[in-house]
Short mmCIF file of N, CA, C and O in Angstrom, two decimals:
data_model
loop_
_atom_site.label_atom_id
_atom_site.label_comp_id
_atom_site.label_asym_id
_atom_site.label_seq_id
_atom_site.Cartn_x
_atom_site.Cartn_y
_atom_site.Cartn_z
N MET A 193 32.83 -22.23 -1.55
CA MET A 193 33.15 -20.99 -2.77
C MET A 193 31.75 -19.63 -2.29
O MET A 193 30.95 -19.87 -1.75
N SER A 194 32.82 -18.76 -1.77
CA SER A 194 31.62 -17.14 -1.54
C SER A 194 31.37 -16.55 -3.02
O SER A 194 32.05 -16.36 -3.44
N GLU A 195 30.25 -16.09 -2.51
CA GLU A 195 29.69 -15.28 -3.64
C GLU A 195 30.11 -13.80 -3.61
O GLU A 195 30.39 -13.57 -2.09
N SER A 196 30.62 -13.03 -4.20
CA SER A 196 30.56 -12.00 -5.21
C SER A 196 29.94 -10.95 -4.59
O SER A 196 28.94 -11.27 -4.77
N ILE A 197 30.02 -9.88 -3.96
CA ILE A 197 29.65 -8.80 -2.92
C ILE A 197 29.28 -8.01 -3.89
O ILE A 197 30.72 -7.33 -4.66
N ILE A 198 28.30 -7.71 -4.84
CA ILE A 198 28.21 -6.74 -5.96
C ILE A 198 27.95 -5.16 -5.17
O ILE A 198 26.99 -4.82 -4.54
N PRO A 199 29.14 -4.11 -5.47
CA PRO A 199 28.63 -2.58 -4.85
C PRO A 199 27.69 -2.25 -5.14
O PRO A 199 27.18 -2.02 -6.22
N GLY A 200 26.88 -1.89 -4.22
CA GLY A 200 25.68 -0.93 -4.56
C GLY A 200 24.56 -1.51 -4.03
O GLY A 200 22.93 -1.35 -4.50
N ALA A 201 24.79 -2.84 -4.29
CA ALA A 201 23.06 -3.75 -3.93
C ALA A 201 22.88 -4.00 -2.61
O ALA A 201 21.30 -3.66 -2.87
N ALA A 202 23.56 -3.48 -1.76
CA ALA A 202 22.40 -2.96 -0.48
C ALA A 202 21.30 -2.27 -0.81
O ALA A 202 20.59 -2.28 -0.86
N PRO A 203 21.89 -0.75 -1.64
CA PRO A 203 21.32 0.25 -1.78
C PRO A 203 19.78 -0.05 -2.54
O PRO A 203 18.62 0.41 -2.19
N VAL A 204 20.08 -1.06 -3.35
CA VAL A 204 18.74 -1.21 -4.37
C VAL A 204 18.22 -2.29 -3.33
O VAL A 204 16.79 -2.30 -3.42
N GLU A 205 18.78 -3.19 -2.69
CA GLU A 205 18.06 -3.87 -1.60
C GLU A 205 16.95 -2.86 -0.64
O GLU A 205 15.95 -3.56 -0.27
N GLY A 206 17.36 -2.60 -0.17
CA GLY A 206 17.12 -1.78 0.71
C GLY A 206 15.63 -0.43 -0.29
O GLY A 206 14.72 -0.52 0.42
N ALA A 207 16.16 -0.16 -1.01
CA ALA A 207 14.70 0.73 -1.81
C ALA A 207 13.80 -0.29 -2.30
O ALA A 207 12.65 -0.31 -2.49
N VAL A 208 13.79 -2.04 -2.42
CA VAL A 208 12.95 -2.74 -2.90
C VAL A 208 12.36 -2.98 -1.67
O VAL A 208 10.92 -3.03 -1.62
N THR A 209 13.10 -3.08 -0.38
CA THR A 209 12.43 -3.68 0.65
C THR A 209 11.42 -2.19 0.71
O THR A 209 10.26 -2.72 1.18
N ALA A 210 11.90 -1.23 0.65
CA ALA A 210 10.77 0.39 1.17
C ALA A 210 9.99 0.34 0.16
O ALA A 210 8.64 0.35 0.73
N LEU A 211 9.92 -0.18 -1.24
CA LEU A 211 8.69 -0.55 -2.09
C LEU A 211 7.65 -1.16 -1.38
O LEU A 211 6.66 -1.30 -1.73
N LEU A 212 8.32 -2.42 -1.67
CA LEU A 212 7.62 -3.93 -1.32
C LEU A 212 6.44 -3.57 0.75
O LEU A 212 5.23 -3.38 0.48
N ARG A 213 7.12 -2.74 1.04
CA ARG A 213 6.84 -2.21 2.84
C ARG A 213 5.51 -1.01 1.86
O ARG A 213 4.31 -0.57 2.33
N ALA A 214 5.97 -0.17 1.20
CA ALA A 214 5.36 0.88 0.74
C ALA A 214 3.55 -0.06 0.13
O ALA A 214 2.73 1.04 0.53
N VAL A 215 4.24 -1.18 -0.61
CA VAL A 215 2.22 -1.28 -1.50
C VAL A 215 1.83 -2.01 -0.36
O VAL A 215 1.09 -2.01 0.05
N HIS A 216 2.37 -2.93 0.68
CA HIS A 216 1.90 -3.23 1.52
C HIS A 216 1.40 -2.48 2.40
O HIS A 216 0.06 -2.60 2.80
N GLY A 217 1.66 -1.23 3.01
CA GLY A 217 1.13 -0.60 3.55
C GLY A 217 -0.22 0.44 2.93
O GLY A 217 -1.98 0.49 3.52
N ALA A 218 -0.35 0.00 1.93
CA ALA A 218 -1.27 0.79 0.73
C ALA A 218 -2.76 -0.08 0.40
O ALA A 218 -3.67 0.31 1.18
N LEU A 219 -2.20 -1.31 0.42
CA LEU A 219 -2.96 -2.55 0.34
C LEU A 219 -3.00 -3.31 1.68
O LEU A 219 -4.48 -3.27 1.99
N ASP A 220 -3.21 -2.97 3.03
CA ASP A 220 -3.56 -3.77 4.14
C ASP A 220 -4.05 -2.72 4.89
O ASP A 220 -3.76 -1.57 6.08
N LEU A 221 -5.50 -2.83 4.69
CA LEU A 221 -6.47 -1.89 5.23
C LEU A 221 -7.22 -2.65 6.42
O LEU A 221 -7.71 -3.63 5.95
N PRO A 222 -7.78 -1.81 7.66
CA PRO A 222 -8.74 -2.87 8.57
C PRO A 222 -10.30 -2.96 8.08
O PRO A 222 -10.34 -2.07 7.30
N LEU A 223 -10.51 -4.05 8.11
CA LEU A 223 -11.77 -4.41 7.63
C LEU A 223 -12.76 -3.44 7.91
O LEU A 223 -12.50 -2.78 9.26
N PRO A 224 -13.81 -3.11 7.42
CA PRO A 224 -14.70 -2.39 7.80
C PRO A 224 -15.87 -2.83 8.72
O PRO A 224 -15.99 -3.65 8.58
N ASP A 225 -16.86 -1.38 9.43
CA ASP A 225 -17.34 -1.80 10.20
C ASP A 225 -18.13 -2.47 9.67
O ASP A 225 -18.36 -2.12 7.88
N ILE A 226 -20.17 -2.53 10.03
CA ILE A 226 -20.69 -3.45 9.04
C ILE A 226 -21.53 -2.31 8.53
O ILE A 226 -22.62 -3.14 7.37
N THR A 227 -21.47 -0.89 8.81
CA THR A 227 -22.52 -0.05 7.78
C THR A 227 -22.16 -0.26 6.70
O THR A 227 -20.73 -0.21 5.78
N ASP A 228 -22.89 0.23 5.73
CA ASP A 228 -23.26 0.31 4.29
C ASP A 228 -21.93 1.04 4.24
O ASP A 228 -21.26 1.27 2.87
N GLU A 229 -21.99 2.50 4.66
CA GLU A 229 -21.49 3.87 4.52
C GLU A 229 -19.90 3.12 4.08
O GLU A 229 -18.68 3.39 3.85
N ASP A 230 -19.42 2.58 5.83
CA ASP A 230 -18.04 1.89 6.14
C ASP A 230 -17.71 1.02 4.91
O ASP A 230 -16.36 0.95 4.29
N GLU A 231 -18.38 0.28 4.71
CA GLU A 231 -17.77 -0.76 2.88
C GLU A 231 -17.85 -0.23 2.16
O GLU A 231 -16.93 -0.60 1.30
N ARG A 232 -18.70 1.05 1.80
CA ARG A 232 -17.98 1.45 0.78
C ARG A 232 -16.97 2.63 0.43
O ARG A 232 -16.67 3.03 -0.13
N GLU A 233 -16.79 3.27 1.84
CA GLU A 233 -15.72 3.96 2.05
C GLU A 233 -14.45 3.28 1.69
O GLU A 233 -13.49 3.33 1.28
N HIS A 234 -14.55 1.88 2.43
CA HIS A 234 -13.19 0.80 2.37
C HIS A 234 -13.02 0.26 1.05
O HIS A 234 -11.80 0.25 0.77
N ARG A 235 -14.56 0.02 0.24
CA ARG A 235 -14.02 -0.46 -1.12
C ARG A 235 -12.95 0.69 -2.05
O ARG A 235 -12.32 0.28 -2.74
N ALA A 236 -13.91 1.90 -1.68
CA ALA A 236 -13.42 3.41 -2.51
C ALA A 236 -11.54 3.36 -2.20
O ALA A 236 -10.82 3.31 -3.10
N LEU A 237 -11.47 3.52 -0.80
CA LEU A 237 -10.12 3.40 -0.41
C LEU A 237 -9.08 2.22 -0.95
O LEU A 237 -8.11 2.67 -1.50
N LEU A 238 -9.81 1.15 -1.07
CA LEU A 238 -8.65 0.00 -1.16
C LEU A 238 -8.49 -0.19 -3.27
O LEU A 238 -7.35 -0.09 -3.36
N ILE A 239 -9.59 0.36 -3.83
CA ILE A 239 -9.43 0.36 -4.74
C ILE A 239 -8.34 1.35 -5.37
O ILE A 239 -7.96 1.33 -6.18
N GLY A 240 -8.71 2.71 -4.83
CA GLY A 240 -7.79 3.68 -4.97
C GLY A 240 -6.55 3.68 -4.87
O GLY A 240 -5.43 3.61 -5.81
N ARG A 241 -5.95 3.40 -3.37
CA ARG A 241 -4.97 2.70 -3.40
C ARG A 241 -4.29 1.63 -4.04
O ARG A 241 -2.94 1.82 -4.74
N ALA A 242 -5.00 0.76 -4.45
CA ALA A 242 -4.37 -0.72 -5.20
C ALA A 242 -3.87 0.33 -6.86
O ALA A 242 -2.98 0.21 -7.28
N ALA A 243 -4.84 1.04 -7.50
CA ALA A 243 -4.64 1.87 -8.73
C ALA A 243 -3.09 2.32 -8.12
O ALA A 243 -2.59 2.20 -8.92
N ARG A 244 -3.12 3.20 -7.08
CA ARG A 244 -1.42 3.96 -7.60
C ARG A 244 -0.66 3.29 -7.35
O ARG A 244 0.41 3.20 -7.95
N ALA A 245 -0.53 2.10 -6.11
CA ALA A 245 0.50 0.97 -6.32
C ALA A 245 0.63 0.58 -7.52
O ALA A 245 2.32 0.50 -7.46
N ARG A 246 -0.19 -0.09 -8.22
CA ARG A 246 -0.31 -0.37 -9.83
C ARG A 246 0.65 0.64 -10.43
O ARG A 246 1.62 0.64 -11.37
N ILE A 247 0.68 2.12 -10.74
CA ILE A 247 1.16 3.08 -11.08
C ILE A 247 2.17 2.78 -10.60
O ILE A 247 3.43 3.12 -11.48
N VAL A 248 2.65 2.94 -9.22
CA VAL A 248 4.26 2.95 -8.97
C VAL A 248 4.53 1.85 -9.52
O VAL A 248 5.92 2.08 -10.38
N LEU A 249 4.26 0.46 -9.43
CA LEU A 249 5.15 -0.65 -9.93
C LEU A 249 5.13 -0.68 -10.97
O LEU A 249 6.37 -1.09 -12.40
N ALA A 250 4.51 -0.27 -12.39
CA ALA A 250 4.64 0.11 -13.64
C ALA A 250 5.55 1.06 -14.20
O ALA A 250 6.60 0.90 -14.73
N GLY A 251 5.29 2.03 -13.38
CA GLY A 251 6.49 3.08 -13.19
C GLY A 251 8.11 2.37 -13.27
O GLY A 251 8.98 2.55 -13.98
N VAL A 252 8.41 1.25 -12.10
CA VAL A 252 9.36 0.90 -11.98
C VAL A 252 9.50 -0.18 -12.87
O VAL A 252 10.80 -0.24 -13.63
N LEU A 253 8.72 -1.44 -13.08
CA LEU A 253 8.57 -1.77 -14.19
C LEU A 253 8.86 -1.78 -15.90
O LEU A 253 9.39 -2.17 -16.47
N GLU A 254 8.40 -0.79 -15.95
CA GLU A 254 8.18 -0.66 -17.43
C GLU A 254 8.40 0.68 -18.03
O GLU A 254 9.14 1.04 -18.70
N GLN A 255 9.08 1.43 -17.14
CA GLN A 255 9.52 3.15 -17.50
C GLN A 255 11.35 2.89 -16.50
O GLN A 255 11.38 4.45 -16.91
N ASP A 256 11.80 2.32 -15.66
CA ASP A 256 12.71 2.53 -15.08
C ASP A 256 13.00 3.81 -14.10
O ASP A 256 13.55 4.09 -14.31
N HIS A 257 11.62 3.48 -13.48
CA HIS A 257 11.87 4.82 -12.57
C HIS A 257 12.43 4.14 -11.12
O HIS A 257 12.47 3.11 -10.73
N ASP A 258 12.63 5.09 -10.55
CA ASP A 258 14.28 5.24 -9.79
C ASP A 258 12.87 4.17 -8.51
O ASP A 258 12.26 4.94 -7.96
N ILE A 259 13.42 2.83 -8.27
CA ILE A 259 12.76 2.31 -6.97
C ILE A 259 12.76 3.33 -5.61
O ILE A 259 11.55 3.05 -5.04
N ALA A 260 13.53 3.69 -4.84
CA ALA A 260 13.58 4.30 -3.69
C ALA A 260 12.72 5.89 -3.73
O ALA A 260 11.85 5.94 -3.00
N TRP A 261 13.05 6.00 -5.10
CA TRP A 261 11.45 7.42 -5.53
C TRP A 261 10.32 7.16 -5.54
O TRP A 261 9.10 7.59 -5.03
N ALA A 262 10.01 5.57 -5.80
CA ALA A 262 8.35 5.06 -6.19
C ALA A 262 8.22 5.24 -5.12
O ALA A 262 6.75 5.16 -4.68
N ALA A 263 8.56 4.41 -4.18
CA ALA A 263 8.45 4.06 -2.89
C ALA A 263 8.08 5.13 -1.93
O ALA A 263 6.76 5.27 -1.15
N GLU A 264 9.36 6.91 -1.78
CA GLU A 264 8.71 7.42 -1.02
C GLU A 264 7.41 8.35 -1.81
O GLU A 264 6.41 8.81 -0.77
N CYS A 265 7.05 7.88 -3.36
CA CYS A 265 5.95 8.61 -3.61
C CYS A 265 4.56 8.10 -3.48
O CYS A 265 3.61 8.40 -2.45
N LEU A 266 4.53 6.55 -3.14
CA LEU A 266 3.51 5.96 -2.84
C LEU A 266 3.27 6.37 -1.60
O LEU A 266 1.88 6.05 -0.83
N ASP A 267 3.99 6.24 -0.50
CA ASP A 267 4.07 6.92 0.73
C ASP A 267 3.53 7.92 1.13
O ASP A 267 2.46 8.17 1.91
N ARG A 268 3.53 8.91 0.58
CA ARG A 268 3.02 10.24 0.12
C ARG A 268 1.86 10.15 -0.16
O ARG A 268 0.92 10.90 0.64
N TRP A 269 1.58 9.42 -1.24
CA TRP A 269 -0.29 9.36 -1.60
C TRP A 269 -0.97 8.62 -0.48
O TRP A 269 -2.25 9.38 -0.26
N ILE A 270 -0.48 7.39 -0.03
CA ILE A 270 -1.26 7.02 1.03
C ILE A 270 -1.36 7.78 1.99
O ILE A 270 -2.76 7.36 3.00
N ALA A 271 -0.53 8.41 2.47
CA ALA A 271 -0.26 9.52 3.71
C ALA A 271 -1.48 10.98 3.32
O ALA A 271 -2.50 10.58 4.26
N ASP A 272 -1.78 10.80 2.03
CA ASP A 272 -2.85 11.81 1.63
C ASP A 272 -4.63 11.05 1.42
O ASP A 272 -5.39 11.84 1.39
N GLU A 273 -4.03 9.86 1.90
CA GLU A 273 -5.21 8.99 1.78
C GLU A 273 -5.97 7.73 3.29
O GLU A 273 -5.73 6.93 3.08
N PRO A 274 -6.08 8.87 4.05
CA PRO A 274 -6.18 7.76 5.33
C PRO A 274 -7.26 7.12 5.78
O PRO A 274 -8.72 7.53 4.44
N VAL A 275 -7.22 6.25 5.98
CA VAL A 275 -8.74 5.73 6.85
C VAL A 275 -9.75 6.26 7.56
O VAL A 275 -9.12 7.10 8.40
N THR A 276 -10.97 6.74 6.74
CA THR A 276 -11.54 7.54 7.25
C THR A 276 -12.99 6.66 7.98
O THR A 276 -13.48 7.64 8.65
N TYR A 277 -12.96 5.87 7.88
CA TYR A 277 -14.67 4.95 8.04
C TYR A 277 -14.13 4.39 9.51
O TYR A 277 -12.89 3.95 9.79
N THR A 278 -15.03 3.80 9.95
CA THR A 278 -14.62 2.73 10.89
C THR A 278 -14.28 1.64 10.67
O THR A 278 -15.20 1.08 10.51
N PRO A 279 -13.21 1.38 11.54
CA PRO A 279 -12.61 -0.17 11.40
C PRO A 279 -14.18 -0.56 12.21
O PRO A 279 -14.87 -0.87 13.15
N TRP A 280 -13.92 -2.39 11.97
CA TRP A 280 -14.72 -3.46 12.96
C TRP A 280 -13.99 -3.72 13.33
O TRP A 280 -12.59 -3.63 14.09
N GLU A 281 -14.54 -4.08 14.91
CA GLU A 281 -14.01 -4.35 15.92
C GLU A 281 -14.80 -5.86 16.29
O GLU A 281 -15.92 -5.61 16.72
N ASP A 282 -14.38 -6.83 17.05
CA ASP A 282 -14.30 -7.98 17.74
C ASP A 282 -15.14 -7.64 19.33
O ASP A 282 -14.04 -7.47 19.81
N LYS A 283 -16.70 -7.24 18.82
CA LYS A 283 -16.67 -7.24 20.62
C LYS A 283 -17.22 -8.33 21.85
O LYS A 283 -17.49 -8.49 22.62
N GLY A 284 -16.68 -9.09 20.92
CA GLY A 284 -16.79 -10.67 21.63
C GLY A 284 -18.14 -11.24 22.01
O GLY A 284 -18.33 -11.84 22.64
N ALA A 285 -18.95 -10.90 20.98
CA ALA A 285 -20.60 -11.07 20.91
C ALA A 285 -20.27 -12.46 20.14
O ALA A 285 -19.74 -12.69 19.80
N PRO A 286 -21.16 -13.46 21.42
CA PRO A 286 -21.23 -15.02 20.90
C PRO A 286 -21.48 -14.76 18.74
O PRO A 286 -22.42 -14.08 18.52
N ALA A 287 -21.02 -15.59 18.27
CA ALA A 287 -21.57 -15.80 16.74
C ALA A 287 -23.15 -16.71 16.66
O ALA A 287 -23.44 -17.22 17.39
#
């Protein structure tokens, strides 16, 4: 028995995927270098991006915001808050 195809399901699935990618992109930050300043900047950026992701998700879940619009909104917010700290690099030194 085959499942029926629901018209419009593909765009919703695409929008959900876009929103999940936006949330992942917001939270997937490179580790900071070992300086206190870099660690503070990483922490502040992660907190800010997590807050924006929560706002967008709350809008979708609680206010019935359009999923595709929510993904675009989060992507724009994240683009406005790029990584400015120095990411950590493994320079191959012995541990």
